[in-house]
XYZ file of N, CA, C and O in Angstrom:
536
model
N -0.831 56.119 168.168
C 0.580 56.226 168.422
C 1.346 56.253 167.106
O 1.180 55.490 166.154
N 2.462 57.548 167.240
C 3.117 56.818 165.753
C 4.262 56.412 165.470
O 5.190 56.859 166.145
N 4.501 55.613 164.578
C 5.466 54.769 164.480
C 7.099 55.591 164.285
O 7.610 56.463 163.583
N 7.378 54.891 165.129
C 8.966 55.917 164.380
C 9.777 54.925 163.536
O 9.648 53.706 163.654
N 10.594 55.498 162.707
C 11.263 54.676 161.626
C 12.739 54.741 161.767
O 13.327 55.823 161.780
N 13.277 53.731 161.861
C 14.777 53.174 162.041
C 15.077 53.583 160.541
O 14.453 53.568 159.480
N 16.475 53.996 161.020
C 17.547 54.158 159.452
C 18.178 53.121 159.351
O 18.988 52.822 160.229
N 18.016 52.502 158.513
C 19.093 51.378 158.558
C 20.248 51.418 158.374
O 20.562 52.301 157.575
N 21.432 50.575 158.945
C 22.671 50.218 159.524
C 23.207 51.380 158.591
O 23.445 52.474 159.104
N 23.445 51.137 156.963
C 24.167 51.736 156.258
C 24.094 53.534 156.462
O 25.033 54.328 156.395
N 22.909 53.759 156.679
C 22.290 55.277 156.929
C 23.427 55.709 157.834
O 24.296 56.543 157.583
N 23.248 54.930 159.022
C 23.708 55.597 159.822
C 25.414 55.576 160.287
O 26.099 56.035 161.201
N 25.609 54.760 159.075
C 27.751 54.649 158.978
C 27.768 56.135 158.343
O 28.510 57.008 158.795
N 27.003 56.322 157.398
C 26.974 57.355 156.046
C 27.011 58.912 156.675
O 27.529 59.952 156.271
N 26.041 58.501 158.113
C 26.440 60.099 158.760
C 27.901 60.147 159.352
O 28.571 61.178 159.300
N 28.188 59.415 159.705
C 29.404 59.599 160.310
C 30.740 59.698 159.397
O 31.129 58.621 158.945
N 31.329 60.603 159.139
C 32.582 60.519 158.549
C 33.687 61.004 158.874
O 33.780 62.203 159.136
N 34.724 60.187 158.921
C 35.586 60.450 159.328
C 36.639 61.214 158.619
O 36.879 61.305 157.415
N 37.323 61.847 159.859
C 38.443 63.615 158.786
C 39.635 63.104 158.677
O 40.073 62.535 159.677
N 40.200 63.141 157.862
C 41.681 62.630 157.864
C 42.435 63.776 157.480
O 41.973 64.509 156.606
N 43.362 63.992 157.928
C 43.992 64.970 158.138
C 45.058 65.141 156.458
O 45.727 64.379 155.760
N 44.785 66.178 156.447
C 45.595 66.520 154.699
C 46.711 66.959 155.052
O 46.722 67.679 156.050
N 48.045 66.659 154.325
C 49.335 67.423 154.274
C 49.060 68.555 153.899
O 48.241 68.613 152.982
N 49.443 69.460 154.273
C 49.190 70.533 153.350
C 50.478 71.219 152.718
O 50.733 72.388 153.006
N 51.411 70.381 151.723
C 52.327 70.737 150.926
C 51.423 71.003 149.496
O 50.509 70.299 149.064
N 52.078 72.458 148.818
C 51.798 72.704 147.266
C 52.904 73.440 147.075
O 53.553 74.291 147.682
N 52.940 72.572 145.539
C 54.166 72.843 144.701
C 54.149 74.133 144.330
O 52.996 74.495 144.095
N 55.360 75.402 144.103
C 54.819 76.818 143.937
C 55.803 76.963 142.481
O 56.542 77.894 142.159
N 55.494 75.626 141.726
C 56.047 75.539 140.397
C 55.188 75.023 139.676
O 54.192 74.556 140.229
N 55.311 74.956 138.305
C 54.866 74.310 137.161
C 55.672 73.399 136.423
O 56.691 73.918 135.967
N 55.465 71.818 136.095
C 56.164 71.189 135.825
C 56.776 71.067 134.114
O 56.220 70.262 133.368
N 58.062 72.014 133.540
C 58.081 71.507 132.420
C 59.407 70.535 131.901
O 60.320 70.161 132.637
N 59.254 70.201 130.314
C 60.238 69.090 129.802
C 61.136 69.906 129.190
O 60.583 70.880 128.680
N 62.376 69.871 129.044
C 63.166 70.223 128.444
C 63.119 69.296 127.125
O 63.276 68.075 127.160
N 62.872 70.078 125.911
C 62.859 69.621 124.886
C 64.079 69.314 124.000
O 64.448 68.276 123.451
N 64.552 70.483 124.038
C 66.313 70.266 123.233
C 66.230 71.978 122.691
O 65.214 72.673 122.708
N 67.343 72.315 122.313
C 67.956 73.950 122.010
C 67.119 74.377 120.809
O 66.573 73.678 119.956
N 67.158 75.742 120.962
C 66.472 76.460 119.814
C 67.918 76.072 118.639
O 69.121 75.897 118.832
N 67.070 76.062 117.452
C 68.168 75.171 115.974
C 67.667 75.834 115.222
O 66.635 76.475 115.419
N 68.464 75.789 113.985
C 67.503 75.814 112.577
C 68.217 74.638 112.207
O 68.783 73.935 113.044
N 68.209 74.289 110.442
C 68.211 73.123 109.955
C 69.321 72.559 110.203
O 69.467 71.337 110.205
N 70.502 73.649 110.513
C 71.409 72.782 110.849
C 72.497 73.197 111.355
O 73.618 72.907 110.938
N 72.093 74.312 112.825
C 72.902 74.752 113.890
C 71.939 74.952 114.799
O 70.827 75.480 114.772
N 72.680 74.355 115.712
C 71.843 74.388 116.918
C 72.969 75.553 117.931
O 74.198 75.520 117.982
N 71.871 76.656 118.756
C 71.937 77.678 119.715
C 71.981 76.982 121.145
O 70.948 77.034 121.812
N 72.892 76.453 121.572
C 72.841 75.738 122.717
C 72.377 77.155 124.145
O 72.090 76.731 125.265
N 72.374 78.028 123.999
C 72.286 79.281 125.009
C 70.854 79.390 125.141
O 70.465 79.825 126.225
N 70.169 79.157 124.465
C 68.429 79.303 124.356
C 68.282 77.708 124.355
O 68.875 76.931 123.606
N 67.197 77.339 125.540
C 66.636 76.103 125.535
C 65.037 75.977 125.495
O 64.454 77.022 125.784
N 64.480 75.214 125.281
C 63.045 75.333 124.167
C 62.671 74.210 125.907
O 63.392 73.398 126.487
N 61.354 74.674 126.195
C 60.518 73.920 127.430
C 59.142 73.779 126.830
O 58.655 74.494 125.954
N 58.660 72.879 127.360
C 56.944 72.340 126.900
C 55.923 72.087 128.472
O 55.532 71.108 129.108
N 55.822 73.397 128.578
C 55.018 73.635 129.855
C 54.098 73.050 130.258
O 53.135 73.537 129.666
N 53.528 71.761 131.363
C 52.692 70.782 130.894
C 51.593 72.087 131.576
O 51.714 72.873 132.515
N 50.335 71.778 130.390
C 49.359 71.985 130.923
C 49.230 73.400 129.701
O 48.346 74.210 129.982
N 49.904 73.639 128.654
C 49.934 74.863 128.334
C 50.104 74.520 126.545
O 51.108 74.013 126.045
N 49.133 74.847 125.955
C 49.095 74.587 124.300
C 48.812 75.624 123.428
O 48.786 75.727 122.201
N 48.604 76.375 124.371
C 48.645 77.849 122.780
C 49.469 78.546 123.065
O 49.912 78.542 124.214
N 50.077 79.606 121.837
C 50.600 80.693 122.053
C 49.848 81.447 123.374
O 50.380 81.454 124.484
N 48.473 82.112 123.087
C 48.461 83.047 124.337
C 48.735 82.469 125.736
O 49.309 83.227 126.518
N 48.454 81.410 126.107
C 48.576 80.510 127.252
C 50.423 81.007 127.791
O 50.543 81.332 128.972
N 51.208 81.020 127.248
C 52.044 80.903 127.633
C 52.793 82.606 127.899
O 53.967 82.849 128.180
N 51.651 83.595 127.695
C 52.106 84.958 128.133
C 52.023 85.001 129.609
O 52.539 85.978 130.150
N 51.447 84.083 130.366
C 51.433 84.296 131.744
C 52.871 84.329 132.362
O 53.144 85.274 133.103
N 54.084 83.086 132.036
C 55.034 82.451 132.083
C 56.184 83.315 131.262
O 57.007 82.669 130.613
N 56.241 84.381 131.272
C 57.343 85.279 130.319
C 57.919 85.790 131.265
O 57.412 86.852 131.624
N 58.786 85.458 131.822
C 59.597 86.498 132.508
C 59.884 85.585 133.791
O 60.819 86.058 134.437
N 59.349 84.398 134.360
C 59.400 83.129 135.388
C 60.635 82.458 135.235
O 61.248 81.961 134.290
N 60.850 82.623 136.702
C 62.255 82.218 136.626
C 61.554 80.248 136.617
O 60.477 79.721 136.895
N 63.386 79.585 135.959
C 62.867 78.227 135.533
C 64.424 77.487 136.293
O 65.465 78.061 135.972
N 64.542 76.331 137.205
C 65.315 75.510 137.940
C 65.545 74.485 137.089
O 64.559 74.296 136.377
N 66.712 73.521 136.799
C 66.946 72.582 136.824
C 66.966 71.670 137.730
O 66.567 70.783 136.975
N 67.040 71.364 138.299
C 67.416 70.302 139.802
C 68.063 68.854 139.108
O 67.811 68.127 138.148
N 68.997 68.919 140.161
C 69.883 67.449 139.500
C 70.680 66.803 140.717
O 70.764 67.443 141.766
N 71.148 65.801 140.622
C 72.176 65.472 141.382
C 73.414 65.329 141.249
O 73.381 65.159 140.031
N 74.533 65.253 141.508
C 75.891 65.565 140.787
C 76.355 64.142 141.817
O 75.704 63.499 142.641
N 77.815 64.021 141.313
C 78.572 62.480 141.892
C 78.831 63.186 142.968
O 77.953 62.805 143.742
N 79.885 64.486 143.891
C 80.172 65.087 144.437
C 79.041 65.866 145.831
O 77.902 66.307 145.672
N 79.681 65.824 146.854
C 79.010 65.946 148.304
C 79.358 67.743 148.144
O 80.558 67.982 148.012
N 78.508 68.862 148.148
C 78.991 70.020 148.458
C 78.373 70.515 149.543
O 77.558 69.740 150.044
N 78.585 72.252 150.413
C 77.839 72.307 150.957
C 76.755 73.300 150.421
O 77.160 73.961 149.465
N 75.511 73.550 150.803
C 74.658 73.986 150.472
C 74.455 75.148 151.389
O 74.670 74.989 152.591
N 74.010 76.444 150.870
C 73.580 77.320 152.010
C 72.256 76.962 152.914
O 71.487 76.065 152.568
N 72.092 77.606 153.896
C 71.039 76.634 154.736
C 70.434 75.343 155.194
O 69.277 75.165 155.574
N 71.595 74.300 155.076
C 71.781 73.084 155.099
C 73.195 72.774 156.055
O 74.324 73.102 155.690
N 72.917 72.144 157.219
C 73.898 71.926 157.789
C 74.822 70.908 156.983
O 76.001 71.238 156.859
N 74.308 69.425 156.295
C 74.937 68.406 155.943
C 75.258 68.869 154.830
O 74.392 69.672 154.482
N 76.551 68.721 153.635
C 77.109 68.373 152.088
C 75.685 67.807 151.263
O 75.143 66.762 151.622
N 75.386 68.277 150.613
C 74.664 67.139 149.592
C 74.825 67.131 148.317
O 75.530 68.027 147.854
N 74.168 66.032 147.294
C 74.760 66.152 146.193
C 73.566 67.283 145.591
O 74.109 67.799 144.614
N 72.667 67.672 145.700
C 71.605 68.336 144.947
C 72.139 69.800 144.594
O 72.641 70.598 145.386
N 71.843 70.028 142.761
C 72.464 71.318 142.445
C 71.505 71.760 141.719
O 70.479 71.086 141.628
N 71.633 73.023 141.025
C 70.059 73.520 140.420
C 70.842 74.514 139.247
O 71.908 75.019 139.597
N 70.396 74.763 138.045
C 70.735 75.672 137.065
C 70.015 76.497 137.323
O 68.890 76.110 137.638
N 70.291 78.151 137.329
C 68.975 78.363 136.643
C 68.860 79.680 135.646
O 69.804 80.426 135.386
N 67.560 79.809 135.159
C 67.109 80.283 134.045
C 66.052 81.333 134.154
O 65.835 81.804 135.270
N 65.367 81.755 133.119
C 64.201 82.624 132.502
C 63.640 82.511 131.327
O 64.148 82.505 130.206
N 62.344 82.405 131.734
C 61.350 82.365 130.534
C 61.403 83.263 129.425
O 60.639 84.211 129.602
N 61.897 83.300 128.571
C 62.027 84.879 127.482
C 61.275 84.601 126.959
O 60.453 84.887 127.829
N 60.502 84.117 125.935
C 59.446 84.639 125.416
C 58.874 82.947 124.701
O 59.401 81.861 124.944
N 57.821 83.173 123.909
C 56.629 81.910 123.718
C 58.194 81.343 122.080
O 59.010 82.080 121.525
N 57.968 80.014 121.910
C 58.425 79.518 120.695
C 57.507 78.597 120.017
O 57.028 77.577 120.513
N 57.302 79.069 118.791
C 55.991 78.265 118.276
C 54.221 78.558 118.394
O 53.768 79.610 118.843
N 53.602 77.728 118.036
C 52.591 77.835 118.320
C 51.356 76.875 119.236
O 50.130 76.827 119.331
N 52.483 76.233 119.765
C 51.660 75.017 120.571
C 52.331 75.020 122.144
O 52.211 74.181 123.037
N 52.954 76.083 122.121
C 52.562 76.278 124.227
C 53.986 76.250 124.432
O 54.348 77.009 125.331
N 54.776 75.688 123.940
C 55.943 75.630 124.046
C 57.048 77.268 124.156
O 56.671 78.199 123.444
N 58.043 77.442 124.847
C 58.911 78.588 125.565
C 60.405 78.708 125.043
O 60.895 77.804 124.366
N 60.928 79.556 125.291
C 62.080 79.321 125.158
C 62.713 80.246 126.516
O 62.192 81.175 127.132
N 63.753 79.724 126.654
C 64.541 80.217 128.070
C 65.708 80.169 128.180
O 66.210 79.329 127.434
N 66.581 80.852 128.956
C 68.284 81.377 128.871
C 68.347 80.443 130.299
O 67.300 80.428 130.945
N 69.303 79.794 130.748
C 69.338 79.788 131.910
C 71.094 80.583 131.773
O 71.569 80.981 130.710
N 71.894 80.658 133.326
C 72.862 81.347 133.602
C 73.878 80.226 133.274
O 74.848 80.667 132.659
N 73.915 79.005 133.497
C 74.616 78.162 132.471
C 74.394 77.196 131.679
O 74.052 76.349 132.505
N 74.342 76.768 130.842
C 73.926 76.237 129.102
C 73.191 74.901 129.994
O 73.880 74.454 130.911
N 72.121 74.397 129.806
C 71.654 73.329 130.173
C 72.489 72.089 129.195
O 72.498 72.072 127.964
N 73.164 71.093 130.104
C 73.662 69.786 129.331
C 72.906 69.174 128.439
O 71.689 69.236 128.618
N 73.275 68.653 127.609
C 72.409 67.884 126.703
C 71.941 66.598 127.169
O 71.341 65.923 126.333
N 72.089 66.114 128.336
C 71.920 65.172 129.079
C 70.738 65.479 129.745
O 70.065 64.495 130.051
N 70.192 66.824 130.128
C 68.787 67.157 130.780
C 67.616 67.189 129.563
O 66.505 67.700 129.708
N 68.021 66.643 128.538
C 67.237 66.482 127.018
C 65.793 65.755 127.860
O 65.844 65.070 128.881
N 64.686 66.101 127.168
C 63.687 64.825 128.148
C 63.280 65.034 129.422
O 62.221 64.558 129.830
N 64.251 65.923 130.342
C 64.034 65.939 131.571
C 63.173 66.857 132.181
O 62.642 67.665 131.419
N 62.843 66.945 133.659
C 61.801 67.453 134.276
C 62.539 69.185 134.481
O 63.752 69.360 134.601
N 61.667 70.144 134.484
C 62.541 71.607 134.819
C 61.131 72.034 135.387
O 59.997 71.693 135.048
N 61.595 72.918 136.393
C 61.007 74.012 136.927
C 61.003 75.002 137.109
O 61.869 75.677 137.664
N 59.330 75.525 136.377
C 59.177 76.630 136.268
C 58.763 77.560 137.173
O 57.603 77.244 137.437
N 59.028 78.425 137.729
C 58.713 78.761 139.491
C 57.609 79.985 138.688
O 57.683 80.511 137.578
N 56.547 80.142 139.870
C 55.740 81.029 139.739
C 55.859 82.511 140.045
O 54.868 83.233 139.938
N 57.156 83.037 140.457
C 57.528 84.043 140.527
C 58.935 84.308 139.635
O 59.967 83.644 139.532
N 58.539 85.476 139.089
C 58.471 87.124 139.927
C 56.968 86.768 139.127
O 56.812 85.898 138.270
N 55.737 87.867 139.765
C 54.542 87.859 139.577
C 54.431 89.085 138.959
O 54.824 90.008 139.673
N 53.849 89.544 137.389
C 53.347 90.459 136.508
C 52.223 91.126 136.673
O 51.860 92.212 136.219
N 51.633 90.251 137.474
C 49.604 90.971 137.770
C 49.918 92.060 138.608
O 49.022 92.786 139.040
């Protein structure tokens, strides 16, 4: 006769696994910092703003991103209304374009349609993945 062999306890938790269900939200941006205005030694171009694309350190790296439109997002003191939003809210957005690479370490430069505050110095911007070049 032959013996049959038990899996032990742990074996048989190990087959069983359980599915947990995933959100399925993805961001259809790239997260960058607003660094501060394109300058030389001692005028600063407030119309051109300089971004540090995370995830992006060379010049060529950053030919993908030439021409991507780029958001501010902020909140303002003031309730407005928003298109496609029934309620006022405070959320407002600048926005911009990637013009071309600055430097040599990944870093951009970009126009938006009005001058980014010097108060978004440091801050988070988004770079949207469209219009698409491929």
């Amino acid at each position: 006769m032959p013996e049959e062999k038990q899996q032990p306890a742990s074996a048989a938790k190990a087959t069983k696994t359980t599915v947990k269900k995933i959100k399925n939200a993805r961001r259809l941006y790239v997260k960058a910092v607003f660094t501060g205005f394109k300058r030389g030694l001692r005028n600063q171009r407030e119309n051109t703003a300089l971004l540090k694309i995370d995830g992006v350190n060379t010049k060529v790296e950053t030919d993908f991103y030439l021409g991507k439109r780029c958001a501010y997002v902020y909140k303002a003191k003031n309730l407005t209304k928003t298109p496609g939003k029934e309620k006022p809210n405070r959320i407002r957005v600048l926005w911009g374009k990637v013009t071309r690479p600055h430097g040599n370490s990944g870093a951009v430069r970009a126009k938006f349609h009005h001058n980014l505050p010097p108060n978004a110095m440091g801050r988070r911007i988004r770079v949207m993945l469209y219009p698409s070049r491929i």
